[in-house]
Tab-separated table of C-alpha atoms in Angstrom:
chain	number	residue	atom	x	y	z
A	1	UNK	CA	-0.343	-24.938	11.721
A	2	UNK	CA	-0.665	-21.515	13.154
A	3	UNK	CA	-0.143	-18.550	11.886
A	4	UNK	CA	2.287	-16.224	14.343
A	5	UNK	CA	2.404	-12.577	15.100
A	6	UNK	CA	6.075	-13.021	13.441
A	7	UNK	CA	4.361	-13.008	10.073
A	8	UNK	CA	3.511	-9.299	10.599
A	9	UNK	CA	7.194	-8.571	10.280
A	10	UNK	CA	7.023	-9.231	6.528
A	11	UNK	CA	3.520	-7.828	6.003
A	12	UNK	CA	4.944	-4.472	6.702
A	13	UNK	CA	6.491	-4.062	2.829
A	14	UNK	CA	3.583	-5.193	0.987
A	15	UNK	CA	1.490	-2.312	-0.397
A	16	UNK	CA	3.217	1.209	0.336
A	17	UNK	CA	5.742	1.823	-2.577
A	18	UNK	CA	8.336	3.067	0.432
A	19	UNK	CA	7.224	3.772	3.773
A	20	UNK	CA	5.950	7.084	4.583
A	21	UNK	CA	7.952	9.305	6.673
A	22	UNK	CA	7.004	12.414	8.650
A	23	UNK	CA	5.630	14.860	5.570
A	24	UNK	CA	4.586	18.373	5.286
A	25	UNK	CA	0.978	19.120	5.036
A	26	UNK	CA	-0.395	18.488	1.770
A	27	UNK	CA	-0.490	21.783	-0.092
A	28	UNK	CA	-4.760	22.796	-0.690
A	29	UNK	CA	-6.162	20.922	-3.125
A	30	UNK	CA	-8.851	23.041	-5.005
A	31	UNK	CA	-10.053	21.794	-8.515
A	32	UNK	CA	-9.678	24.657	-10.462
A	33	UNK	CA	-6.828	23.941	-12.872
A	34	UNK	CA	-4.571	27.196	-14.079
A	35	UNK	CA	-4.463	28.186	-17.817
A	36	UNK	CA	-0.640	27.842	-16.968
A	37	UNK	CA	-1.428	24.290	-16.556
A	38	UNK	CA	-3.509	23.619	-19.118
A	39	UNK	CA	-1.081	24.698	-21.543
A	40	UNK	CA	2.202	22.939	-22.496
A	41	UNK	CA	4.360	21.574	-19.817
A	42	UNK	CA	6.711	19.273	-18.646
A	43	UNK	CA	4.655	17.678	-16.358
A	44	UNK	CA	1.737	17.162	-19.065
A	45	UNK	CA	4.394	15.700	-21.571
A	46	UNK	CA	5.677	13.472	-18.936
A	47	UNK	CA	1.586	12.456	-18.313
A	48	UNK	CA	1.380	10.852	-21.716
A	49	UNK	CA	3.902	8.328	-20.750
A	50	UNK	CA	3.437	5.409	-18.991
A	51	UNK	CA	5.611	5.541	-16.099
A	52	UNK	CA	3.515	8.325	-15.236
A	53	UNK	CA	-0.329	8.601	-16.758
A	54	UNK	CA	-1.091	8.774	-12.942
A	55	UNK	CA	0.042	12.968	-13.217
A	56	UNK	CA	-3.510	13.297	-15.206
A	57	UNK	CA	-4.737	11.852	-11.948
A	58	UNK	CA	-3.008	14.475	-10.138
A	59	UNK	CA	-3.519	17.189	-12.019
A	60	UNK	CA	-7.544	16.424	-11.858
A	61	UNK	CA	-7.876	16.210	-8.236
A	62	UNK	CA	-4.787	17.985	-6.727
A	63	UNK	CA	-4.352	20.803	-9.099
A	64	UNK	CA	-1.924	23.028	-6.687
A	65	UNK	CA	0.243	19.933	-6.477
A	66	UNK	CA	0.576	19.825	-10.104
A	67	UNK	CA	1.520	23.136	-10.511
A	68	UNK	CA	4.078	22.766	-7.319
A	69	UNK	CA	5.578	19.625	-9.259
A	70	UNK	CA	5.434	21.686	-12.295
A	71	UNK	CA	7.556	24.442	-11.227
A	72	UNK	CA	10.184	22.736	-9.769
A	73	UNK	CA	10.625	20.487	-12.821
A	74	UNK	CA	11.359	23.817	-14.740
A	75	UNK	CA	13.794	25.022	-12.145
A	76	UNK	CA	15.625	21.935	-11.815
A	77	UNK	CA	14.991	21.535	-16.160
A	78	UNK	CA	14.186	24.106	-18.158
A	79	UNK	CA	15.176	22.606	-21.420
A	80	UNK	CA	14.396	19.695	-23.299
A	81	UNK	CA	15.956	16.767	-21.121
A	82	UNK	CA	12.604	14.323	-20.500
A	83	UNK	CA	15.005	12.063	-18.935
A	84	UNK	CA	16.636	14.303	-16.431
A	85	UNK	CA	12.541	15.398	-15.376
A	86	UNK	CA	12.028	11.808	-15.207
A	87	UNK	CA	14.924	11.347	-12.782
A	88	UNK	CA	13.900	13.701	-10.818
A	89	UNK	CA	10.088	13.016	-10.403
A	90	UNK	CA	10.871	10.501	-7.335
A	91	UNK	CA	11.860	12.972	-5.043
A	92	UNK	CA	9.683	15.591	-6.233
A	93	UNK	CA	6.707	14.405	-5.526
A	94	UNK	CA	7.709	11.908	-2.280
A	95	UNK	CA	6.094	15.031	0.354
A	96	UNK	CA	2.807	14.862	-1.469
A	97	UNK	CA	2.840	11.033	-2.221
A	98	UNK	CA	3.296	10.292	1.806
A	99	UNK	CA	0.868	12.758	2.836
A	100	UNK	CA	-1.737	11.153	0.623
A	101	UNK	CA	-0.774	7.834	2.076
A	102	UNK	CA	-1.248	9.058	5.635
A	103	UNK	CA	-4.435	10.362	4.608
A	104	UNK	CA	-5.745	7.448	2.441
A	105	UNK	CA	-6.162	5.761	5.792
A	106	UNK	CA	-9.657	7.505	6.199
A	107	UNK	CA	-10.909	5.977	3.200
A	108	UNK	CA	-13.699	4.113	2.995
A	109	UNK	CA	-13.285	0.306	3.317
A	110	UNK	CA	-13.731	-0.477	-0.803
A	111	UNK	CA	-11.295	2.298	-1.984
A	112	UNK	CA	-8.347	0.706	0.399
A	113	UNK	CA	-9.095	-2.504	-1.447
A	114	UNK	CA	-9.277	-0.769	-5.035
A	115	UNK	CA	-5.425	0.420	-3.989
A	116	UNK	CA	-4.692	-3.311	-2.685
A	117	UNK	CA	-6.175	-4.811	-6.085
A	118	UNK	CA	-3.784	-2.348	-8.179
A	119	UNK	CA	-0.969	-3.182	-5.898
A	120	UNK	CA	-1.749	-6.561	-6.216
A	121	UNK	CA	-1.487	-6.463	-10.122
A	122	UNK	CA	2.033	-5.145	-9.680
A	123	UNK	CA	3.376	-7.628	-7.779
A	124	UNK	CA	1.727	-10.101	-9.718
A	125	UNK	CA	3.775	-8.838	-12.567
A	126	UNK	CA	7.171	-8.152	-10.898
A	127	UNK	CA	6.817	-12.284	-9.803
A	128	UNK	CA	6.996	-12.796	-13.943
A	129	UNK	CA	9.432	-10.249	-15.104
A	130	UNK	CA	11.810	-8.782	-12.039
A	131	UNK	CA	11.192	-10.494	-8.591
A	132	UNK	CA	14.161	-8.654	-7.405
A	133	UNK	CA	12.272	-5.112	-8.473
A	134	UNK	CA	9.392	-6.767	-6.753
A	135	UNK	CA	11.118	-6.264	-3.751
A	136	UNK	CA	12.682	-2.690	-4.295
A	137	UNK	CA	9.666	-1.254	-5.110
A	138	UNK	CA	7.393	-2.198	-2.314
A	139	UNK	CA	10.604	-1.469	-0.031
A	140	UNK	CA	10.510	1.958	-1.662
A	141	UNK	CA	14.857	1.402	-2.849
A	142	UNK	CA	13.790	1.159	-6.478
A	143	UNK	CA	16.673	2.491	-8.677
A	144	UNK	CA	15.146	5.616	-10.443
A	145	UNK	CA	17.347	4.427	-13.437
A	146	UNK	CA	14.988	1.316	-13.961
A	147	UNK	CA	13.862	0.512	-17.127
A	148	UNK	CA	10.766	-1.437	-17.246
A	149	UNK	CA	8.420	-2.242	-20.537
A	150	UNK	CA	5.638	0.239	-20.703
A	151	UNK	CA	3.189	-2.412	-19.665
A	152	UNK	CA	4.963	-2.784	-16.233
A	153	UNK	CA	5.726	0.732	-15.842
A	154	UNK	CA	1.540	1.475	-16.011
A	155	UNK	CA	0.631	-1.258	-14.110
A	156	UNK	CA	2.514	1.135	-11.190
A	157	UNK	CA	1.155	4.316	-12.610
A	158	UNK	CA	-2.734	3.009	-11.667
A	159	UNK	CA	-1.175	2.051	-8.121
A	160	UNK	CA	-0.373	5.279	-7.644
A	161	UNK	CA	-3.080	6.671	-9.244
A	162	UNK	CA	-4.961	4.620	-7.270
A	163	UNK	CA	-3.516	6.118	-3.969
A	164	UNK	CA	-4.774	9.568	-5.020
A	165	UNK	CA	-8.116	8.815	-5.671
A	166	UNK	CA	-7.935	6.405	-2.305
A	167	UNK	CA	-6.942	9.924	-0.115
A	168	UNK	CA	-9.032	11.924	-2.603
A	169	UNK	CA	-12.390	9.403	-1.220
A	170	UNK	CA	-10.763	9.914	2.152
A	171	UNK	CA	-11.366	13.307	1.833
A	172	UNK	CA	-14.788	13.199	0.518
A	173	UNK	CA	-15.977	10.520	2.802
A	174	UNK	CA	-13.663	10.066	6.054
A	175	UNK	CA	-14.631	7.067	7.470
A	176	UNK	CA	-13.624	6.828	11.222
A	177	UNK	CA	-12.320	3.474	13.092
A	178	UNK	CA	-11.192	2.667	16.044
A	179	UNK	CA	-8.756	0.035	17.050
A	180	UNK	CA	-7.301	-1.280	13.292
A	181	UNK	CA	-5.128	-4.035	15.060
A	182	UNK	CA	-4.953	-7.083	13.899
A	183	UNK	CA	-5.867	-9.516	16.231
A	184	UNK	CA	-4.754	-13.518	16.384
A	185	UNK	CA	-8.098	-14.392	14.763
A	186	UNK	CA	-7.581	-11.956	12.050
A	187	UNK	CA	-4.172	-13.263	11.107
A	188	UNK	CA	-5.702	-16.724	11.463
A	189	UNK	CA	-8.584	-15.787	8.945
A	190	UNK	CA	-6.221	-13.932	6.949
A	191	UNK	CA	-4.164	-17.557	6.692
A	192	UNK	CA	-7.090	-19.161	5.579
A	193	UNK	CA	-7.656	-16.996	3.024
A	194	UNK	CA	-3.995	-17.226	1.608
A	195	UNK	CA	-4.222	-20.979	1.786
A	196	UNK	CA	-7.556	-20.886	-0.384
A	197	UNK	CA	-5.548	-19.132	-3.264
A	198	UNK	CA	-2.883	-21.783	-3.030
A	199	UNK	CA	-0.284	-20.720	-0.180
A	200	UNK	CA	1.343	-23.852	0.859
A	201	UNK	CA	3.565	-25.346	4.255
A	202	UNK	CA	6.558	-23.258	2.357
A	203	UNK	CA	5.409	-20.315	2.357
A	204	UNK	CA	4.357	-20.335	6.443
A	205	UNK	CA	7.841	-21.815	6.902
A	206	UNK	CA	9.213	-18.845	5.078
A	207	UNK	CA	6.797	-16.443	7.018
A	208	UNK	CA	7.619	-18.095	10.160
A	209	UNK	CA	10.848	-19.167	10.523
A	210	UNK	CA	13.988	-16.151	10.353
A	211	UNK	CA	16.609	-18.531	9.223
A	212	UNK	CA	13.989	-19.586	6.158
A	213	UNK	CA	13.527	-15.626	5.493
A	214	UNK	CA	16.745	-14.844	5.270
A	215	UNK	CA	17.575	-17.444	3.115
A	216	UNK	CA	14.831	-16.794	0.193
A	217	UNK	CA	15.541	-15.921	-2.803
A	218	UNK	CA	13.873	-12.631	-4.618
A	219	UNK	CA	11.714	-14.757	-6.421
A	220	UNK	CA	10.092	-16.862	-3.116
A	221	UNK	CA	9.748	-13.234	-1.484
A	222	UNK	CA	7.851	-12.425	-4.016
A	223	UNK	CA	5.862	-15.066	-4.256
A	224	UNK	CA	4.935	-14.828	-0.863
A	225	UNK	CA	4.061	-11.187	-1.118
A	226	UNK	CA	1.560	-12.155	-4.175
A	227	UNK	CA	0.268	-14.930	-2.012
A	228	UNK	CA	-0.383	-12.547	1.069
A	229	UNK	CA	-1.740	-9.614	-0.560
A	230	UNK	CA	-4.351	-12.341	-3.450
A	231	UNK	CA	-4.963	-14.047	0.123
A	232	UNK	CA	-5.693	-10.326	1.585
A	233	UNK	CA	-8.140	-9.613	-1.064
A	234	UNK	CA	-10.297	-13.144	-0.423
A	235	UNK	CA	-11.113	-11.927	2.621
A	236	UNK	CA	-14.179	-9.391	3.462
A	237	UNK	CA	-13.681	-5.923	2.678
A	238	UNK	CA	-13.599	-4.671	6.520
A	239	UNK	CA	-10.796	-7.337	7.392
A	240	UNK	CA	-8.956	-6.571	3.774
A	241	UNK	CA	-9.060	-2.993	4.514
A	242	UNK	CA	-8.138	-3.142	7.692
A	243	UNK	CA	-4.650	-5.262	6.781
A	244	UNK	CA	-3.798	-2.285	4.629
A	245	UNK	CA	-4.008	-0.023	7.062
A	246	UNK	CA	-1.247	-1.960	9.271
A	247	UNK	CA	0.862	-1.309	6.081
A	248	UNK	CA	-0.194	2.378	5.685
A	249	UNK	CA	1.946	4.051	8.135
């Protein structure tokens, strides 16, 4: 059975946590860190929990960001509420977060893979605990009143962690391409690699068929997205790398 372009359709949620819109320029990035930011902060308390260790990440290699997201947490909280800072990381830090994704595409072939590996773990986790999550948070609709166990929550922290240091080695080391299409005989190789981690006639009929999609349940969409992204990652690095950057838009 072949493989159709019609799969692509789906493919277009996997990895990006919600899909990048038209952002500001990400604000310079030098790596000298303030003594303001050293010290006590909001952001650095909110580092030492789970949901997000990946503002140590941030802090370390885009210092002025820090500091931005800093600032406005004191403006919009300037007393004691972690919960109401928590709330209101999401859009805080969604300007920086898709200007890193836009610029993660000049990574080098093995740091797009690291971020499809950590991505990867998430879903593989969301298929166990929340399949329905599974899909708001690669659709980017996630509920910022979500409560997930710590475990979960930094599985997602290293994704996005992951995307920093991805645009961070895009920065150090652009790699250029040219044409990053995928072709018939990539999807067809990309099948092949799905179907050597266990993808089955279901899932094609569920990539393949709209009356099927529409029809499956959070836990099948879920299972499909673990099955493309696994079958993704079976494939060489140039081919995996350049799947994720038909999803990095």
């Amino acid at each position: 059975m072949n493989i159709r372009f019609g799969a692509l359709a789906l493919m277009l949620f996997l990895v990006a946590c919600q899909k990048a819109e038209k952002s500001p320029e990400t604000p310079p990035s030098d790596l000298t860190v303030s003594d303001a930011v050293k010290s006590s902060s909001i952001a650095s308390t909110l580092a030492k929990d789970p949901q997000f260790s990946w503002l140590t990440v941030m802090r370390d290699n885009y210092p002025a960001e820090f500091e931005k997201v800093e600032e406005q947490l004191q403006t919009i909280n300037s007393g004691d509420d972690i919960n109401a800072s928590k709330l209101a990381m999401a859009s805080l830090v969604k300007p920086f977060m898709d200007a890193h994704r836009t610029a993660a595409r000049a990574a080098p072939d093995a740091d797009l893979v690291a971020y499809l590996r950590k991505n990867t773990v998430v879903a593989e986790s969301l298929l166990k605990s929340d399949p329905k999550a599974c899909t708001d948070v690669f659709k980017g609709g996630l509920d910022p009143e979500t409560t997930f166990p710590d475990t979960t929550w930094k599985k997602m922290s290293d994704a996005t962690a992951q995307l920093l240091l991805t645009a961070r080695a895009a920065e150090k080391s652009p790699t250029a391409r040219n044409d990053v299409s995928l072709t018939q005989e990539d999807v067809q190789i990309w099948y092949q690699g799905m179907q050597s981690i266990g993808a089955g006639q279901d899932t094609f009929a569920l990539l393949n068929d709209p009356a099927r999609k529409a029809a499956a349940t959070p836990f099948e969409k879920c299972r499909v997205r673990v099955q493309m992204m696994r079958g993704a990652l079976a494939l060489p690095e140039p081919l995996a790398a350049k799947i994720i950057l038909n999803i990095l838009r």
